[in-house]
Short mmCIF file of C-alpha atoms (C1' of nucleotides) in Angstrom, two decimals:
data_model
loop_
_atom_site.label_atom_id
_atom_site.label_comp_id
_atom_site.label_asym_id
_atom_site.label_seq_id
_atom_site.Cartn_x
_atom_site.Cartn_y
_atom_site.Cartn_z
CA MET Z 1 -11.18 -1.77 28.62
CA ASP Z 2 -12.45 1.29 28.28
CA MET Z 3 -14.75 2.47 31.19
CA THR Z 4 -16.20 5.51 29.69
CA THR Z 5 -18.07 2.93 27.29
CA GLN Z 6 -21.80 4.33 27.56
CA ILE Z 7 -23.95 0.81 26.91
CA ASP Z 8 -26.87 0.62 24.09
CA ALA Z 9 -30.05 0.15 26.00
CA SER Z 10 -31.81 -0.87 23.38
CA ASN Z 11 -28.92 -3.36 21.41
CA ASP Z 12 -27.48 -4.36 23.72
CA CYS Z 13 -29.16 -4.89 27.47
CA ALA Z 14 -31.10 -7.93 26.37
CA GLY Z 15 -27.96 -9.97 26.00
CA VAL Z 16 -26.66 -8.52 29.28
CA SER Z 17 -29.72 -8.70 31.05
CA SER Z 18 -30.07 -12.33 29.53
CA LEU Z 19 -26.71 -12.78 30.74
CA LEU Z 20 -27.39 -11.81 34.13
CA ASN Z 21 -30.37 -13.37 34.62
CA ARG Z 22 -28.46 -16.48 33.96
CA VAL Z 23 -25.83 -15.90 36.26
CA GLY Z 24 -27.78 -14.32 38.50
CA ASP Z 25 -30.24 -17.08 39.18
CA LYS Z 26 -29.65 -18.67 43.36
CA TRP Z 27 -27.12 -21.09 42.25
CA THR Z 28 -24.92 -20.66 39.34
CA VAL Z 29 -22.14 -18.24 41.17
CA GLN Z 30 -21.85 -20.26 44.34
CA VAL Z 31 -21.50 -22.83 41.97
CA VAL Z 32 -18.25 -21.74 39.45
CA VAL Z 33 -16.59 -20.16 43.02
CA ALA Z 34 -16.67 -24.09 44.26
CA LEU Z 35 -15.18 -24.95 40.79
CA GLN Z 36 -12.70 -21.63 40.71
CA ASP Z 37 -9.78 -23.97 41.79
CA ASP Z 38 -9.85 -27.47 41.12
CA ALA Z 39 -11.92 -29.75 39.35
CA ARG Z 40 -14.49 -31.25 41.18
CA ARG Z 41 -16.76 -33.95 41.78
CA PHE Z 42 -21.07 -33.90 42.43
CA ASN Z 43 -21.13 -34.69 45.90
CA GLU Z 44 -17.78 -32.93 46.58
CA ILE Z 45 -19.27 -29.72 44.47
CA LYS Z 46 -22.95 -30.35 46.30
CA ARG Z 47 -20.41 -30.00 49.97
CA ARG Z 48 -18.96 -26.98 49.11
CA VAL Z 49 -22.46 -24.96 48.14
CA ALA Z 50 -24.46 -24.88 51.38
CA GLY Z 51 -28.43 -25.66 50.96
CA ILE Z 52 -28.60 -27.13 47.15
CA SER Z 53 -30.15 -29.96 46.60
CA GLN Z 54 -28.90 -32.63 43.98
CA GLN Z 55 -31.72 -31.15 41.66
CA MET Z 56 -30.74 -27.47 41.30
CA LEU Z 57 -26.73 -28.57 41.08
CA THR Z 58 -27.83 -30.86 38.54
CA ARG Z 59 -29.62 -28.01 36.76
CA THR Z 60 -27.19 -25.75 37.46
CA LEU Z 61 -24.33 -27.74 36.40
CA LYS Z 62 -26.01 -28.65 33.01
CA SER Z 63 -27.18 -25.45 31.90
CA LEU Z 64 -23.71 -24.20 33.32
CA GLU Z 65 -22.38 -26.91 30.30
CA ARG Z 66 -24.61 -25.72 27.67
CA ASP Z 67 -23.25 -22.81 27.75
CA GLY Z 68 -19.78 -24.01 27.33
CA LEU Z 69 -19.03 -22.80 30.86
CA VAL Z 70 -18.32 -25.90 33.00
CA GLU Z 71 -16.55 -29.05 31.28
CA ARG Z 72 -17.83 -32.82 32.33
CA CYS Z 73 -15.91 -35.32 32.43
CA VAL Z 74 -16.92 -38.96 32.84
CA ARG Z 75 -14.52 -42.08 33.96
CA PRO Z 76 -16.06 -45.30 33.46
CA THR Z 77 -15.15 -46.48 36.81
CA THR Z 78 -17.26 -48.54 39.58
CA PRO Z 79 -18.38 -46.17 40.98
CA PRO Z 80 -18.57 -43.67 38.42
CA GLN Z 81 -16.44 -40.68 38.45
CA VAL Z 82 -17.79 -37.61 37.10
CA GLU Z 83 -15.50 -34.34 37.14
CA TYR Z 84 -16.77 -30.57 36.41
CA ARG Z 85 -13.82 -28.16 35.34
CA LEU Z 86 -14.56 -24.68 34.55
CA THR Z 87 -13.59 -24.07 31.19
CA GLU Z 88 -11.37 -21.34 30.05
CA LEU Z 89 -14.44 -19.16 29.08
CA GLY Z 90 -15.68 -19.96 32.56
CA ARG Z 91 -12.45 -18.77 33.89
CA SER Z 92 -12.70 -15.41 31.86
CA LEU Z 93 -16.24 -14.81 33.60
CA SER Z 94 -14.71 -15.01 36.96
CA LYS Z 95 -13.02 -11.93 36.43
CA PRO Z 96 -15.98 -9.63 35.59
CA VAL Z 97 -18.27 -11.46 38.24
CA LYS Z 98 -15.35 -11.44 41.03
CA GLU Z 99 -15.62 -7.04 40.88
CA LEU Z 100 -19.28 -7.46 41.20
CA ALA Z 101 -18.97 -9.30 44.32
CA GLU Z 102 -16.43 -7.08 45.64
CA TRP Z 103 -18.94 -4.02 45.06
CA ALA Z 104 -21.60 -6.21 46.62
CA ILE Z 105 -19.21 -7.12 50.12
CA SER Z 106 -18.29 -3.43 50.51
CA HIS Z 107 -21.70 -1.67 49.90
CA ARG Z 108 -23.52 -4.99 51.29
CA ALA Z 109 -23.78 -3.10 54.71
CA ALA Z 110 -24.93 0.63 53.04
CA ILE Z 111 -27.73 -1.42 51.03
CA ARG Z 112 -28.85 -2.84 54.46
CA ASP Z 113 -29.44 0.55 55.62
CA ASN Z 114 -30.93 2.16 52.58
CA GLN Z 115 -33.79 -0.68 53.17
CA VAL Z 116 -34.41 -0.67 56.88
CA ARG Z 117 -34.96 2.74 56.56
CA TYR Z 118 -37.11 2.95 53.48
CA ASP Z 119 -38.78 0.15 55.10
CA THR Z 120 -39.38 2.30 58.68
CA ASN Z 121 -40.44 5.69 56.85
CA ARG Z 122 -42.91 3.69 55.05
CA MET O 1 -8.97 -4.18 43.43
CA ASP O 2 -6.76 -7.18 44.29
CA MET O 3 -8.17 -9.89 41.34
CA THR O 4 -6.43 -12.61 43.11
CA THR O 5 -8.87 -12.68 46.05
CA GLN O 6 -10.18 -15.99 46.90
CA ILE O 7 -14.60 -15.13 47.27
CA ASP O 8 -15.02 -17.50 50.23
CA ALA O 9 -18.53 -19.23 48.92
CA SER O 10 -19.94 -20.08 52.22
CA ASN O 11 -19.86 -16.16 53.55
CA ASP O 12 -19.72 -13.98 50.57
CA CYS O 13 -21.48 -16.68 48.32
CA ALA O 14 -25.11 -15.73 49.61
CA GLY O 15 -24.78 -11.68 49.99
CA VAL O 16 -23.60 -12.27 46.37
CA SER O 17 -25.88 -13.97 45.17
CA SER O 18 -28.69 -11.82 46.11
CA LEU O 19 -27.15 -8.76 45.10
CA LEU O 20 -27.15 -10.72 41.79
CA ASN O 21 -30.25 -12.15 42.12
CA ARG O 22 -31.09 -8.28 42.93
CA VAL O 23 -29.55 -6.82 40.00
CA GLY O 24 -30.26 -9.72 37.22
CA ASP O 25 -33.94 -9.74 37.14
CA LYS O 26 -35.11 -8.74 34.01
CA TRP O 27 -35.49 -4.62 34.19
CA THR O 28 -32.82 -3.16 37.06
CA VAL O 29 -29.98 -3.50 34.15
CA GLN O 30 -31.80 -1.38 31.54
CA VAL O 31 -33.33 0.79 33.78
CA VAL O 32 -30.16 2.08 35.66
CA VAL O 33 -28.75 2.38 31.93
CA ALA O 34 -31.77 4.95 31.06
CA LEU O 35 -30.84 6.62 33.87
CA GLN O 36 -26.67 6.76 33.14
CA ASP O 37 -26.69 9.98 31.75
CA ASP O 38 -29.61 12.03 33.54
CA ALA O 39 -32.04 12.60 35.31
CA ARG O 40 -35.62 10.92 34.00
CA ARG O 41 -39.15 11.04 34.31
CA PHE O 42 -41.11 7.87 34.23
CA ASN O 43 -42.86 7.91 30.96
CA GLU O 44 -39.45 9.05 29.26
CA ILE O 45 -37.86 6.08 31.37
CA LYS O 46 -40.52 3.58 30.14
CA ARG O 47 -39.65 5.17 26.42
CA ARG O 48 -36.20 4.24 27.00
CA VAL O 49 -36.81 0.26 28.14
CA ALA O 50 -38.15 -1.34 24.82
CA GLY O 51 -41.09 -3.29 26.33
CA ILE O 52 -41.44 -2.91 30.03
CA SER O 53 -45.26 -2.21 31.75
CA GLN O 54 -46.12 0.61 33.43
CA GLN O 55 -46.04 -2.09 36.77
CA MET O 56 -42.97 -3.47 35.90
CA LEU O 57 -41.32 -0.02 35.73
CA THR O 58 -42.86 1.08 38.71
CA ARG O 59 -41.86 -2.56 40.47
CA THR O 60 -37.93 -1.80 40.00
CA LEU O 61 -37.92 1.64 40.32
CA LYS O 62 -39.22 1.25 43.94
CA SER O 63 -37.01 -1.55 44.82
CA LEU O 64 -33.88 0.48 43.65
CA GLU O 65 -35.11 3.31 45.52
CA ARG O 66 -35.65 1.05 48.75
CA ASP O 67 -32.09 0.11 47.89
CA GLY O 68 -30.86 3.74 47.30
CA LEU O 69 -29.88 3.28 44.22
CA VAL O 70 -32.19 5.82 42.62
CA GLU O 71 -33.49 9.20 43.78
CA ARG O 72 -37.04 9.57 43.44
CA CYS O 73 -37.68 13.64 43.41
CA VAL O 74 -41.38 14.68 42.95
CA ARG O 75 -42.48 18.58 41.89
CA PRO O 76 -45.39 19.05 42.93
CA THR O 77 -46.73 20.95 40.01
CA THR O 78 -49.87 20.05 38.05
CA PRO O 79 -49.25 17.46 36.51
CA PRO O 80 -47.12 16.22 38.55
CA GLN O 81 -43.58 15.50 38.13
CA VAL O 82 -41.36 12.90 38.94
CA GLU O 83 -37.75 12.70 38.23
CA TYR O 84 -35.81 9.28 38.92
CA ARG O 85 -31.62 9.89 39.15
CA LEU O 86 -29.32 7.74 39.94
CA THR O 87 -27.39 7.76 43.67
CA GLU O 88 -23.72 7.91 44.01
CA LEU O 89 -24.34 4.25 45.02
CA GLY O 90 -26.17 3.88 41.59
CA ARG O 91 -23.36 5.06 39.93
CA SER O 92 -20.77 3.21 41.61
CA LEU O 93 -22.77 -0.05 40.59
CA SER O 94 -22.81 0.91 37.22
CA LYS O 95 -18.91 0.34 36.43
CA PRO O 96 -18.83 -3.59 37.63
CA VAL O 97 -22.13 -4.01 36.19
CA LYS O 98 -20.20 -2.29 32.71
CA GLU O 99 -17.57 -4.64 32.80
CA LEU O 100 -20.10 -7.79 33.11
CA ALA O 101 -21.70 -6.50 30.00
CA GLU O 102 -18.81 -6.14 27.95
CA TRP O 103 -18.38 -9.92 28.72
CA ALA O 104 -21.60 -10.71 27.66
CA ILE O 105 -20.81 -8.68 24.98
CA SER O 106 -17.76 -10.15 23.55
CA HIS O 107 -18.84 -13.91 24.60
CA ARG O 108 -22.07 -13.69 23.57
CA ALA O 109 -21.37 -15.29 20.08
CA ALA O 110 -19.26 -17.99 21.65
CA ILE O 111 -22.01 -18.98 24.44
CA ARG O 112 -24.66 -19.00 21.75
CA ASP O 113 -22.36 -21.59 19.32
CA ASN O 114 -21.56 -23.60 22.88
CA GLN O 115 -25.37 -23.91 23.32
CA VAL O 116 -26.26 -24.67 19.82
CA ARG O 117 -23.24 -27.17 19.74
CA TYR O 118 -25.06 -28.56 23.24
CA ASP O 119 -28.59 -28.90 22.00
CA THR O 120 -28.11 -30.53 18.90
CA ASN O 121 -25.53 -33.28 19.93
CA ARG O 122 -28.14 -34.05 22.68
"C1'" DC M 1 -48.91 12.02 34.36
"C1'" DG M 2 -47.91 8.63 37.62
"C1'" DG M 3 -49.25 5.49 39.37
"C1'" DG M 4 -52.29 1.58 42.65
"C1'" DA M 5 -55.17 -2.73 42.72
"C1'" DT M 6 -56.46 -7.17 41.27
"C1'" DC M 7 -56.02 -10.90 38.59
"C1'" DC M 8 -52.89 -14.45 36.09
"C1'" DA M 9 -50.15 -17.84 33.69
"C1'" DG M 10 -45.24 -19.38 33.54
"C1'" DT M 11 -41.07 -20.45 35.66
"C1'" DA M 12 -37.72 -20.90 39.30
"C1'" DG M 13 -37.03 -23.66 42.76
"C1'" DG M 14 -37.40 -27.40 46.48
"C1'" DA M 15 -38.71 -32.25 49.17
"C1'" DT M 16 -38.59 -36.75 48.12
"C1'" DA M 17 -38.59 -40.87 46.07
"C1'" DC M 18 -36.29 -43.89 43.24
"C1'" DT M 19 -32.40 -45.70 39.50
"C1'" DG M 20 -28.15 -47.59 36.93
"C1'" DC C 1 -22.40 -42.45 42.81
"C1'" DA C 2 -24.26 -39.59 40.22
"C1'" DG C 3 -28.21 -38.36 38.70
"C1'" DT C 4 -33.73 -38.98 36.99
"C1'" DA C 5 -38.49 -38.29 37.65
"C1'" DT C 6 -42.53 -36.12 40.09
"C1'" DC C 7 -45.25 -33.11 42.14
"C1'" DC C 8 -45.45 -29.30 45.03
"C1'" DT C 9 -45.03 -24.28 46.01
"C1'" DA C 10 -43.97 -19.47 45.41
"C1'" DC C 11 -42.49 -15.58 43.23
"C1'" DT C 12 -41.60 -12.95 39.03
"C1'" DG C 13 -43.73 -11.04 35.32
"C1'" DG C 14 -47.65 -9.20 32.67
"C1'" DA C 15 -52.47 -7.45 31.41
"C1'" DT C 16 -55.66 -4.78 32.44
"C1'" DC C 17 -58.52 -1.47 34.71
"C1'" DC C 18 -58.95 2.37 38.00
"C1'" DC C 19 -57.48 7.15 40.41
"C1'" DG C 20 -55.73 11.99 42.07
#
DNA sequence: CGGGATCCAGTAGGATACTG
DNA sequence: CAGTATCCTACTGGATCCCG
């Protein structure tokens, strides 16, 4: 990919922002990470994503499914089993997301310092 | 960067999510893009970011400044001139953001199709 | 020109109870 | 187990007016 590409604000940014808005909500990334290796069941995901409510997990999975990033697979047993797994599209998204994650992790301290400095000088 | 790195949901995701939440708000990316080449003045940015209100531009710039991603430079002329420019940290962020942007642009159509399909089967 | 101060609406997110 | 249904709160984003 050409890293020198200039992003055209007027044409592309709306779409990019909406994706970032989508993927930047409180839970989406954590759910995707919980699914990065294997397919998982509802409560399995819930256990892996600390602090999420059933409500928010349901909503998050549903919109991920709507975007085609996650596949839902129902097995009509009793009790019913529902498995979620990343689609190919979902896995492809996790690459750039991981890069952003790496950035966040390596600059987290610097940002915190900047914030503290800003807040105290204020 | 090692692309096989596994992200640890419990330890890293909160921080990553908060960054994504930060950078994924409605205007941040567009403002950063507007500043990618040169330092710009307030109304110059406002003109380049279609649809943003002064209020939201003010807030966005302020939190970018707080995070140390943008530098604010006041020139005490009359009328006053205020210039904003990306810091080194801000420029370093634009790399992973651009990758995400490229992803968004190249898969935008697929996602839209998935959404339409999901909504009609519903 | 570059904002600050208010006010207001819409939505994201959370708690809880209930269900097939 | 895997959700749905309500209700509520807080924050995001927008509009408007004012100021040095």
